[in-house]
mmCIF file of C-alpha atoms and ligand atoms in Angstrom:
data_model
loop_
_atom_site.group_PDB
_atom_site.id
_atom_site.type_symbol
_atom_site.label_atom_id
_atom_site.label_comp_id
_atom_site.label_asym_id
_atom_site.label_seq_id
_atom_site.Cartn_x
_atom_site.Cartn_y
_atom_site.Cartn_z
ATOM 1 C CA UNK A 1 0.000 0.000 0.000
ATOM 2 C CA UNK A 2 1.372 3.594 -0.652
ATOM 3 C CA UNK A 3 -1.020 6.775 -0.041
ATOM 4 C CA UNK A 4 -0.371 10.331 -0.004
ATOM 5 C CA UNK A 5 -1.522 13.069 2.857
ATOM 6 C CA UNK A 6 -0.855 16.758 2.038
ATOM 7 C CA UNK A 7 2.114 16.235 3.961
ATOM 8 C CA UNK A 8 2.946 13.023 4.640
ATOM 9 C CA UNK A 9 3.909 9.084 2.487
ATOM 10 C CA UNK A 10 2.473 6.142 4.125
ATOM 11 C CA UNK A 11 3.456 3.152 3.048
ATOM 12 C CA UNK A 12 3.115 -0.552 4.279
ATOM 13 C CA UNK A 13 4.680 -3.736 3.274
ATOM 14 C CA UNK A 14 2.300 -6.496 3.380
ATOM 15 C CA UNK A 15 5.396 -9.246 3.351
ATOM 16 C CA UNK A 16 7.387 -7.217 6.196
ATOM 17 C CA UNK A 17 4.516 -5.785 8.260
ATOM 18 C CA UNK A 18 6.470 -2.556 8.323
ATOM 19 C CA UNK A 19 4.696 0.477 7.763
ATOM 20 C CA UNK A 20 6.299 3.524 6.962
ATOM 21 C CA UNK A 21 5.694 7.564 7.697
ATOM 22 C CA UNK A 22 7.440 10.361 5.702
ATOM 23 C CA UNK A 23 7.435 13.478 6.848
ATOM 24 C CA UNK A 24 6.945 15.094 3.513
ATOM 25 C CA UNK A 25 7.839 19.298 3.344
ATOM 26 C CA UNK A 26 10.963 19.134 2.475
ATOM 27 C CA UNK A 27 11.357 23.164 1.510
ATOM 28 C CA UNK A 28 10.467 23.944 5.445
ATOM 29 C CA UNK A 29 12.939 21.179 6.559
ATOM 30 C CA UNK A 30 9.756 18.911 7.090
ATOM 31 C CA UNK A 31 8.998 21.744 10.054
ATOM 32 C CA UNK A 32 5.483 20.711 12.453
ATOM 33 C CA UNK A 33 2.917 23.207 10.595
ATOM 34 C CA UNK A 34 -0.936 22.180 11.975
ATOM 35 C CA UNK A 35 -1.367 20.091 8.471
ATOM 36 C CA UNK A 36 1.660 18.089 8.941
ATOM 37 C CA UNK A 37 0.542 17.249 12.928
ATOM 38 C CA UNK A 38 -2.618 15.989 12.038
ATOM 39 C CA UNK A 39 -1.295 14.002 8.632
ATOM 40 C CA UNK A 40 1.204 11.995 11.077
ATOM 41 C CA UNK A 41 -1.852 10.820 13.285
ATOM 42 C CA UNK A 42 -4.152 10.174 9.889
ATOM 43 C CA UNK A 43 -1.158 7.982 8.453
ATOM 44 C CA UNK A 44 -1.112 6.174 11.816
ATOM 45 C CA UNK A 45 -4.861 5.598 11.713
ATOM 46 C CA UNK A 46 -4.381 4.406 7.894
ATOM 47 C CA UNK A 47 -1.551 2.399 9.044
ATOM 48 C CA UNK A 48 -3.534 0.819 12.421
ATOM 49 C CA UNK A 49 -6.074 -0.389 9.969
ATOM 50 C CA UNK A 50 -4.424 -2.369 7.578
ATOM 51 C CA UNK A 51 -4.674 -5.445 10.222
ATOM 52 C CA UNK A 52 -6.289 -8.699 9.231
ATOM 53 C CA UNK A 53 -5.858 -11.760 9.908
ATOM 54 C CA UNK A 54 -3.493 -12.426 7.371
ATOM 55 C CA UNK A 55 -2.237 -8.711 7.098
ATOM 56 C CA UNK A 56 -0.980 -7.163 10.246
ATOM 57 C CA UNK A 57 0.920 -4.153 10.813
ATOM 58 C CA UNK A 58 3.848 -4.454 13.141
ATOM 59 C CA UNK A 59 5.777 -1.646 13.154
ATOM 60 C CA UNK A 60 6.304 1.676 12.092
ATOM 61 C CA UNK A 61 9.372 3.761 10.776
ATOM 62 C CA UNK A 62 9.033 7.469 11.067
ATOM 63 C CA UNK A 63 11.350 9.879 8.923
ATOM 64 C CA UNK A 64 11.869 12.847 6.973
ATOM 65 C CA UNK A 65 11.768 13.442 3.207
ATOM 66 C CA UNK A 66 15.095 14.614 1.403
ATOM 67 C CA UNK A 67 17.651 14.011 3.526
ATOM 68 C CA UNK A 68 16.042 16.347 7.241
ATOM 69 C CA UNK A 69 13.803 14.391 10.019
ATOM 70 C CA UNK A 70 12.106 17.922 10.914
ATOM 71 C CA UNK A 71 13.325 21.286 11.938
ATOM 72 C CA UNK A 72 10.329 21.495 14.545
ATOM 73 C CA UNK A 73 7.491 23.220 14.995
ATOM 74 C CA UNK A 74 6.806 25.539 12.026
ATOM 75 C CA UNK A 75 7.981 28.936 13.356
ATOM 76 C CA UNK A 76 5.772 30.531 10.563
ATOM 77 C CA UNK A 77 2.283 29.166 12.439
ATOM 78 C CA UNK A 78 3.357 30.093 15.670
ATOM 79 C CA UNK A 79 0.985 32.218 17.018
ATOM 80 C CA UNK A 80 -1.979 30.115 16.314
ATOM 81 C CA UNK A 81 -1.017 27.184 17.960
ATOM 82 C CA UNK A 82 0.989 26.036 20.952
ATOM 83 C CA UNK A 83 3.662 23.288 20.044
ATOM 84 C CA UNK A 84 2.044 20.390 21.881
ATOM 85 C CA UNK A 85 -1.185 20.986 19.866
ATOM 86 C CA UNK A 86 -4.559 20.133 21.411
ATOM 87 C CA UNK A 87 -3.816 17.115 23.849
ATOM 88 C CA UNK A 88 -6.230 14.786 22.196
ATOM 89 C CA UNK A 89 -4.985 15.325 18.527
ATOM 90 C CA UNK A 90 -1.282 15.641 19.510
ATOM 91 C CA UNK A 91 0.469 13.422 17.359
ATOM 92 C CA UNK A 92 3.167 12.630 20.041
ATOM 93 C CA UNK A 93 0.839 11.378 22.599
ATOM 94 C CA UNK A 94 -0.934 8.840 19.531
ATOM 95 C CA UNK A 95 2.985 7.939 18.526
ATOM 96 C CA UNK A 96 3.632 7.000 22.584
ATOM 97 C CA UNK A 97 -0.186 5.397 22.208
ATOM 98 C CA UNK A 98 0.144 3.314 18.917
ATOM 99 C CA UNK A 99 -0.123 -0.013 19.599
ATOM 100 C CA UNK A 100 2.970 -1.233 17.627
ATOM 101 C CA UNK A 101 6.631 0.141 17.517
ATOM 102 C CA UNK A 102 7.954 3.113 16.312
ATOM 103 C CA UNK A 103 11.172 3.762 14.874
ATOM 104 C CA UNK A 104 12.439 7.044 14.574
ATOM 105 C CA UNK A 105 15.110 6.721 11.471
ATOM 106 C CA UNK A 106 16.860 10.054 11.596
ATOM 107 C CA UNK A 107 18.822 11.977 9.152
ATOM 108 C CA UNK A 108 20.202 15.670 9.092
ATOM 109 C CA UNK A 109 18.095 18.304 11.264
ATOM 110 C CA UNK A 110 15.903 17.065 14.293
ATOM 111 C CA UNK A 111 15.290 19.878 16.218
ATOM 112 C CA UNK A 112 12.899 21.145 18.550
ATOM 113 C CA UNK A 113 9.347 19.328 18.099
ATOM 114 C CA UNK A 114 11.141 17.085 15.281
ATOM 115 C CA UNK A 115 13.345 15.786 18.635
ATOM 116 C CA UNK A 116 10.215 15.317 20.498
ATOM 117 C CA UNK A 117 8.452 13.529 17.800
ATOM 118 C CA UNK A 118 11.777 11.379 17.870
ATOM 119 C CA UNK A 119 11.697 10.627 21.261
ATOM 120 C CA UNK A 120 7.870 10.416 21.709
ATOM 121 C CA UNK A 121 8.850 6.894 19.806
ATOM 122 C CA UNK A 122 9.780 3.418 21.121
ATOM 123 C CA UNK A 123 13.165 3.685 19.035
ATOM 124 C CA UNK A 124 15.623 6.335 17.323
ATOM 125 C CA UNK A 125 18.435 5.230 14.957
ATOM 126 C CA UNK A 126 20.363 8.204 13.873
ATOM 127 C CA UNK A 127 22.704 8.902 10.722
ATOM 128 C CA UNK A 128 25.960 10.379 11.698
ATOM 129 C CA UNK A 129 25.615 13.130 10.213
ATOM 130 C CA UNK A 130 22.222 14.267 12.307
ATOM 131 C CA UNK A 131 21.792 17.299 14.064
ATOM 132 C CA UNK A 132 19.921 17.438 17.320
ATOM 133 C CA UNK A 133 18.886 19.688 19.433
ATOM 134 C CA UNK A 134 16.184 21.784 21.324
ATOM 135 C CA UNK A 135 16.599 25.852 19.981
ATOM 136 C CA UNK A 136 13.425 27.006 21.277
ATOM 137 C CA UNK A 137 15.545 29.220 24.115
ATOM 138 C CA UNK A 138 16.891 31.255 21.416
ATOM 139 C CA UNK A 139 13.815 32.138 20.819
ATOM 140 C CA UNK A 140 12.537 32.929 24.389
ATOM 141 C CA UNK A 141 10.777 29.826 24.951
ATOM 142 C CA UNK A 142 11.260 26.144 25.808
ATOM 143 C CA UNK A 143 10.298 22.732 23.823
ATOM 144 C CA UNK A 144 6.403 23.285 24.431
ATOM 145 C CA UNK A 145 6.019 19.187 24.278
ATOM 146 C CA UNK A 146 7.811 17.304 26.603
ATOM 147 C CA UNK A 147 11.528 17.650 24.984
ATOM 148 C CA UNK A 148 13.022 18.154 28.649
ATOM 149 C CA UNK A 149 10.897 15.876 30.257
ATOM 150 C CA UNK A 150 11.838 13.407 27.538
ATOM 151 C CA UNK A 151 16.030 13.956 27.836
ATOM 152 C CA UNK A 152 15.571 14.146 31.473
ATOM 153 C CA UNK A 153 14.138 10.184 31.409
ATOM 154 C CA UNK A 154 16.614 9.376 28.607
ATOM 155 C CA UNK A 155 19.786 10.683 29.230
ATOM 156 C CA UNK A 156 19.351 12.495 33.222
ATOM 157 C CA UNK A 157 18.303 16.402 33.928
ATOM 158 C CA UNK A 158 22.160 17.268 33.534
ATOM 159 C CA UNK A 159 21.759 16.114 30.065
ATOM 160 C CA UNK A 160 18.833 17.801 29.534
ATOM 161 C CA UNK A 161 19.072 21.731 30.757
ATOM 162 C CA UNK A 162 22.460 21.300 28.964
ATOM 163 C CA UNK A 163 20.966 20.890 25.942
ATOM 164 C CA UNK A 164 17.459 23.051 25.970
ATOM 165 C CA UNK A 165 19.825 25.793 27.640
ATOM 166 C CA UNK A 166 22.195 26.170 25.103
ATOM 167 C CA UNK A 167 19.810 25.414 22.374
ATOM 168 C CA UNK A 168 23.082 23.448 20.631
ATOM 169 C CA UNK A 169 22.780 21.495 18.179
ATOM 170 C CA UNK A 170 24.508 17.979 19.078
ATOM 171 C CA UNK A 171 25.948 15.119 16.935
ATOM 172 C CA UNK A 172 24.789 11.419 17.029
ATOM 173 C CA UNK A 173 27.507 10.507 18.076
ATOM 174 C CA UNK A 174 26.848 12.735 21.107
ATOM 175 C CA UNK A 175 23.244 11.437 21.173
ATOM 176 C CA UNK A 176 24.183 7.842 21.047
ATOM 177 C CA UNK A 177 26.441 8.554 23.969
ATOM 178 C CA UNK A 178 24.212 9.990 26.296
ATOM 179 C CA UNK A 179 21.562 7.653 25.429
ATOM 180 C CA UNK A 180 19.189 9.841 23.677
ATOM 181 C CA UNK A 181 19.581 7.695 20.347
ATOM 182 C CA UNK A 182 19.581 3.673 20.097
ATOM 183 C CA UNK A 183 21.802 3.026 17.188
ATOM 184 C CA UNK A 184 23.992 5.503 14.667
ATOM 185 C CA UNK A 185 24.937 2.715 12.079
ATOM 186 C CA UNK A 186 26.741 2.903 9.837
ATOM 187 C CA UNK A 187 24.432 2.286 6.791
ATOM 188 C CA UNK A 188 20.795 3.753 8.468
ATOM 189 C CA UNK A 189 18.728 2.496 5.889
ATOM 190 C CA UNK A 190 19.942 -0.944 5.949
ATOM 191 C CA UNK A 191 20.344 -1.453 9.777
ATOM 192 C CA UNK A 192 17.002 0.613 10.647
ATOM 193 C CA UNK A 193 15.109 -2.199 7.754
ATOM 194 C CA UNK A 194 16.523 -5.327 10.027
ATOM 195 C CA UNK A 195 15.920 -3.854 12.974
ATOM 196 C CA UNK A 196 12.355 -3.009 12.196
ATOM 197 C CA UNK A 197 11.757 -6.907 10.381
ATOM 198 C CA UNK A 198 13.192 -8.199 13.404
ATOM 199 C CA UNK A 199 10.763 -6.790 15.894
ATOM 200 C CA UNK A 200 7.965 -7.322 13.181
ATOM 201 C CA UNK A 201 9.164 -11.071 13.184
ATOM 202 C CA UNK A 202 8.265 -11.226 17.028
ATOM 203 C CA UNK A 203 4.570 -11.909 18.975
ATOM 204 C CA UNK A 204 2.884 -8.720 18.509
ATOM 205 C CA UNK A 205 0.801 -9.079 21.745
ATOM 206 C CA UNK A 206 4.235 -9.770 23.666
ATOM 207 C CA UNK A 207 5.641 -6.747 21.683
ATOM 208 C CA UNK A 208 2.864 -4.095 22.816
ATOM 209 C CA UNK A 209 3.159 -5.830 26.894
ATOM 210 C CA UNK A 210 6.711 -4.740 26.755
ATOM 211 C CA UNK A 211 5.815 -1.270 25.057
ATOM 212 C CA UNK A 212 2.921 -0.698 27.820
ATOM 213 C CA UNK A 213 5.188 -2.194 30.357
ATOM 214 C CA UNK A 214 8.877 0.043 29.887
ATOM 215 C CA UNK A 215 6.260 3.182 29.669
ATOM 216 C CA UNK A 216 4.907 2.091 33.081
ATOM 217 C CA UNK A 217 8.545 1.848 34.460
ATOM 218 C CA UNK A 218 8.502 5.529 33.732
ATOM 219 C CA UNK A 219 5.233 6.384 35.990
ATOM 220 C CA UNK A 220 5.690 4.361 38.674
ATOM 221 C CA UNK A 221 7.796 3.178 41.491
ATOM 222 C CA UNK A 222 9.810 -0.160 40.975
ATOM 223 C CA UNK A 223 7.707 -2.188 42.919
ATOM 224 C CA UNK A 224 4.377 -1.105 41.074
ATOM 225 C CA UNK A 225 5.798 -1.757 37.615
ATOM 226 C CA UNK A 226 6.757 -5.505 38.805
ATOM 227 C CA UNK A 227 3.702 -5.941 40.140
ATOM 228 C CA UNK A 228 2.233 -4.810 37.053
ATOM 229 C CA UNK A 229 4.285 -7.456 35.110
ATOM 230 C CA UNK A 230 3.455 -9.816 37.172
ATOM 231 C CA UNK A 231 -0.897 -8.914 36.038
ATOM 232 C CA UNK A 232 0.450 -8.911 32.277
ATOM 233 C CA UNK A 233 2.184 -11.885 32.371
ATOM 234 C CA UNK A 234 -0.242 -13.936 32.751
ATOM 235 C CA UNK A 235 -2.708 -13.922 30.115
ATOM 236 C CA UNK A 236 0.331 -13.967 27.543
ATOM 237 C CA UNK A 237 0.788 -17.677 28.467
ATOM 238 C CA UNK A 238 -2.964 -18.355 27.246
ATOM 239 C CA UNK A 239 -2.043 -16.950 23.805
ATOM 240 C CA UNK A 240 -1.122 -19.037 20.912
ATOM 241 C CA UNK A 241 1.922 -16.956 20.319
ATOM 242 C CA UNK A 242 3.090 -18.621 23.431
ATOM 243 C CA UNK A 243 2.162 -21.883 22.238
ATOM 244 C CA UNK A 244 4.222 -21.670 18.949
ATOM 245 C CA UNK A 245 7.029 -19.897 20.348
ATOM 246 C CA UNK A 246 7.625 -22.920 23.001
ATOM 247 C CA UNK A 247 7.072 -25.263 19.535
ATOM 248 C CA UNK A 248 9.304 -23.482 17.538
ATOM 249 C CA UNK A 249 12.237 -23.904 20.817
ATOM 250 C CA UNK A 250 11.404 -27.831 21.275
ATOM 251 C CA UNK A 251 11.484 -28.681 17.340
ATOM 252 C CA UNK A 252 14.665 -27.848 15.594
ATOM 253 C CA UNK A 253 14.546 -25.859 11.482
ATOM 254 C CA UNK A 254 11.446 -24.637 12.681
ATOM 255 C CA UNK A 255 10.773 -21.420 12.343
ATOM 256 C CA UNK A 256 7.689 -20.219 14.438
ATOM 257 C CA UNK A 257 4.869 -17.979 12.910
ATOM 258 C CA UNK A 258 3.246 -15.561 15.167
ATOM 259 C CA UNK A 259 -0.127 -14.490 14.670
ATOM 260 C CA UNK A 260 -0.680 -11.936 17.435
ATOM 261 C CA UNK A 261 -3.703 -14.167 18.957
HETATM 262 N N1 COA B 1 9.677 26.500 10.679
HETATM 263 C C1 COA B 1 9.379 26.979 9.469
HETATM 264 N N2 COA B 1 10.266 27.011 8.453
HETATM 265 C C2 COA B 1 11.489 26.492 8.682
HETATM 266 C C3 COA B 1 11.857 25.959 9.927
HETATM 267 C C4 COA B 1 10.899 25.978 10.953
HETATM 268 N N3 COA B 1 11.150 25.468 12.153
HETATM 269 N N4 COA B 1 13.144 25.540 9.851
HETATM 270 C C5 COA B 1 13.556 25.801 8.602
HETATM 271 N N5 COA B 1 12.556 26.377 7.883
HETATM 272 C C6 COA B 1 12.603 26.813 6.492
HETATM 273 C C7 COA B 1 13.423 28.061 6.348
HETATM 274 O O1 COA B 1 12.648 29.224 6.639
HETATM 275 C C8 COA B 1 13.816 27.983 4.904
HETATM 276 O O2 COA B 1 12.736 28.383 4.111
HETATM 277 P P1 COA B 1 12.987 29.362 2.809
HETATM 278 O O3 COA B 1 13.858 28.529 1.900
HETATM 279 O O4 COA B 1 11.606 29.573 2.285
HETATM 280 O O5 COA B 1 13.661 30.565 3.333
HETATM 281 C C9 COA B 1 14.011 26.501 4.672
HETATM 282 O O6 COA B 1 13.302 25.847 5.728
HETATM 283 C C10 COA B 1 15.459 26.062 4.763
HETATM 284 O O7 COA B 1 15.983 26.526 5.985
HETATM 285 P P2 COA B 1 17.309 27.409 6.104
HETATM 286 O O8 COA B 1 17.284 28.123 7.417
HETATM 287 O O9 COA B 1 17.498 28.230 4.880
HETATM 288 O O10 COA B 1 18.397 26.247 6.101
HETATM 289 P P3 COA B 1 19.816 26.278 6.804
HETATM 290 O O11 COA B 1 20.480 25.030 6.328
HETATM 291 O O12 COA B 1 20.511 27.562 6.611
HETATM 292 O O13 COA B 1 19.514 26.141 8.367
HETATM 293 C C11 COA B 1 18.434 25.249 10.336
HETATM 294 C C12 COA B 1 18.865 25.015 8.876
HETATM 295 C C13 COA B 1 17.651 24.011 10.778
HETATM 296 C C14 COA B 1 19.662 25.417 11.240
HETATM 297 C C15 COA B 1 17.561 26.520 10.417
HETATM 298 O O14 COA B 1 16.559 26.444 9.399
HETATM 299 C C16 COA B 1 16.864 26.705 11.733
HETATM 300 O O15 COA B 1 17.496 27.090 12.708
HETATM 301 N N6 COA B 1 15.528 26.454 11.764
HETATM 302 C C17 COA B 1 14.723 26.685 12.937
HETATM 303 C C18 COA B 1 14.913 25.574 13.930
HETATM 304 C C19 COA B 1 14.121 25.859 15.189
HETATM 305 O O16 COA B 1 14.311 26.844 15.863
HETATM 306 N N7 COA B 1 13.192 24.910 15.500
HETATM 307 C C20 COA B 1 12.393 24.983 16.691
HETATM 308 C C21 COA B 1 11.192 25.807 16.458
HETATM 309 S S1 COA B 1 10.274 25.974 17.965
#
């Protein structure tokens, strides 16, 4: 499948279950206008309903068209709108929602709300030649939608005030280090593909416990998040996932095939 927003590419492979999202201005460095927010949630709704039973999405790489992830918010909208957008249409909040991974693959500028959009998903695998970086001081304000919140969890509040202080823009490399990115590969396109078939290749209903599950870590004390594994668990051992993963480990050259059920 391959559709077209104003702003955005979907596409989704069928064979793969990967689904992709392009952020698609590529003369304002793929900046956040209004249209673009709400064309990243409608390709994620498009995307969420290509399930089936024999068709099933499984994960999702974000980017940016021609060689930028996203600038951030569109500075030429900004009085109308506050960054975050309306909470119920913000496109971060439905990224941190979906029910399947999301890869961020990042090349060239991610800055401001294009680093939030990054970090609102599961995964970011940078090119080393990105830029990142949270400018919004330099312009008398701070990243309107969570960016220190989200450095702060990734990377520490040192990290973090560092970064939306100075409003510097900071290499991959940098990134990787502090934790902020997962991978910078050396070929992105290649090693962001396997790593995206490799989580589509797993039980999707063990896939979204772990999603739900690491953003619990984040809300709650230890204890609390255990004990919500522990109520989780459970019901994944009914599933036939379960059933053909243990088959696929007791039978050897067999490769299990995971339904989601
Ligand atoms: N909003 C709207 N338009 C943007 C934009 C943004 N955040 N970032 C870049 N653009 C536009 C530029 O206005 C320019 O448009 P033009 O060709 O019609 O003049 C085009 O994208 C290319 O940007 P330009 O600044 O010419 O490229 P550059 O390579 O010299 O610099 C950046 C790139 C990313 C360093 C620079 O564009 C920049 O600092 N952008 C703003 C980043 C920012 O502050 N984001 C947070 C906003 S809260």
């Amino acid at each position: 499948m391959q559709e077209s927003f104003d702003t955005t590419t979907v596409e989704f492979d069928e064979d793969t279950g990967v689904g992709r999202v392009t952020l698609n201005r590529p003369d304002a460095l793929n900046a956040l206008s209004g249209q673009l927010r709400e064309d990243i949630v409608e390709s994620l709704r498009l995307l969420e309903e290509q399930n089936d039973d024999e068709i099933a999405l499984r994960v999702v790489v974000v980017s940016g068209a021609a060689g930028n992830f996203c600038a951030g918010a569109d500075i030429t909208e900004f009085e109308d709108a506050s960054p975050g957008g309306s909470p119920e249409r913000t496109h971060y909040q439905f990224i941190m929602d979906f029910p399947v991974p999301v890869i961020a693959k990042i090349e060239g500028y991610c800055l401001g709300g294009g680093l939030e959009t990054a970090m609102a998903c599961d995964f970011r695998f940078a090119d080393e030649d990105a830029r990142l970086g949270l400018p919004e001081v330099d312009l008398g304000i701070i990243p309107g939608a969570g960016g220190v919140q989200y450095i702060s969890e990734l990377a520490g509040p040192a990290a973090a005030k560092e970064i939306a202080m100075t409003g510097d823009h900071i290499s991959a490399t940098r990134a990787d280090e502090l934790g902020i990115v997962n991978r910078v590969p050396d070929d992105l396109d290649e090693a962001t593909q396997k790593f995206a078939e490799k989580i589509a290749s797993k039980p999707p209903l063990a896939i979204q416990t772990i999603k739900n599950s690491a953003r619990i870590s984040t809300q709650t004390s230890l204890k609390e998040g255990i004990d919500y594994d522990n109520k989780v668990f459970e019901p994944l051992l009914a599933t036939e996932d379960h059933k053909e993963g243990a088959r696929a480990f007791a039978e050897d050259d067999y490769e299990p095939e995971f339904k989601g059920r």
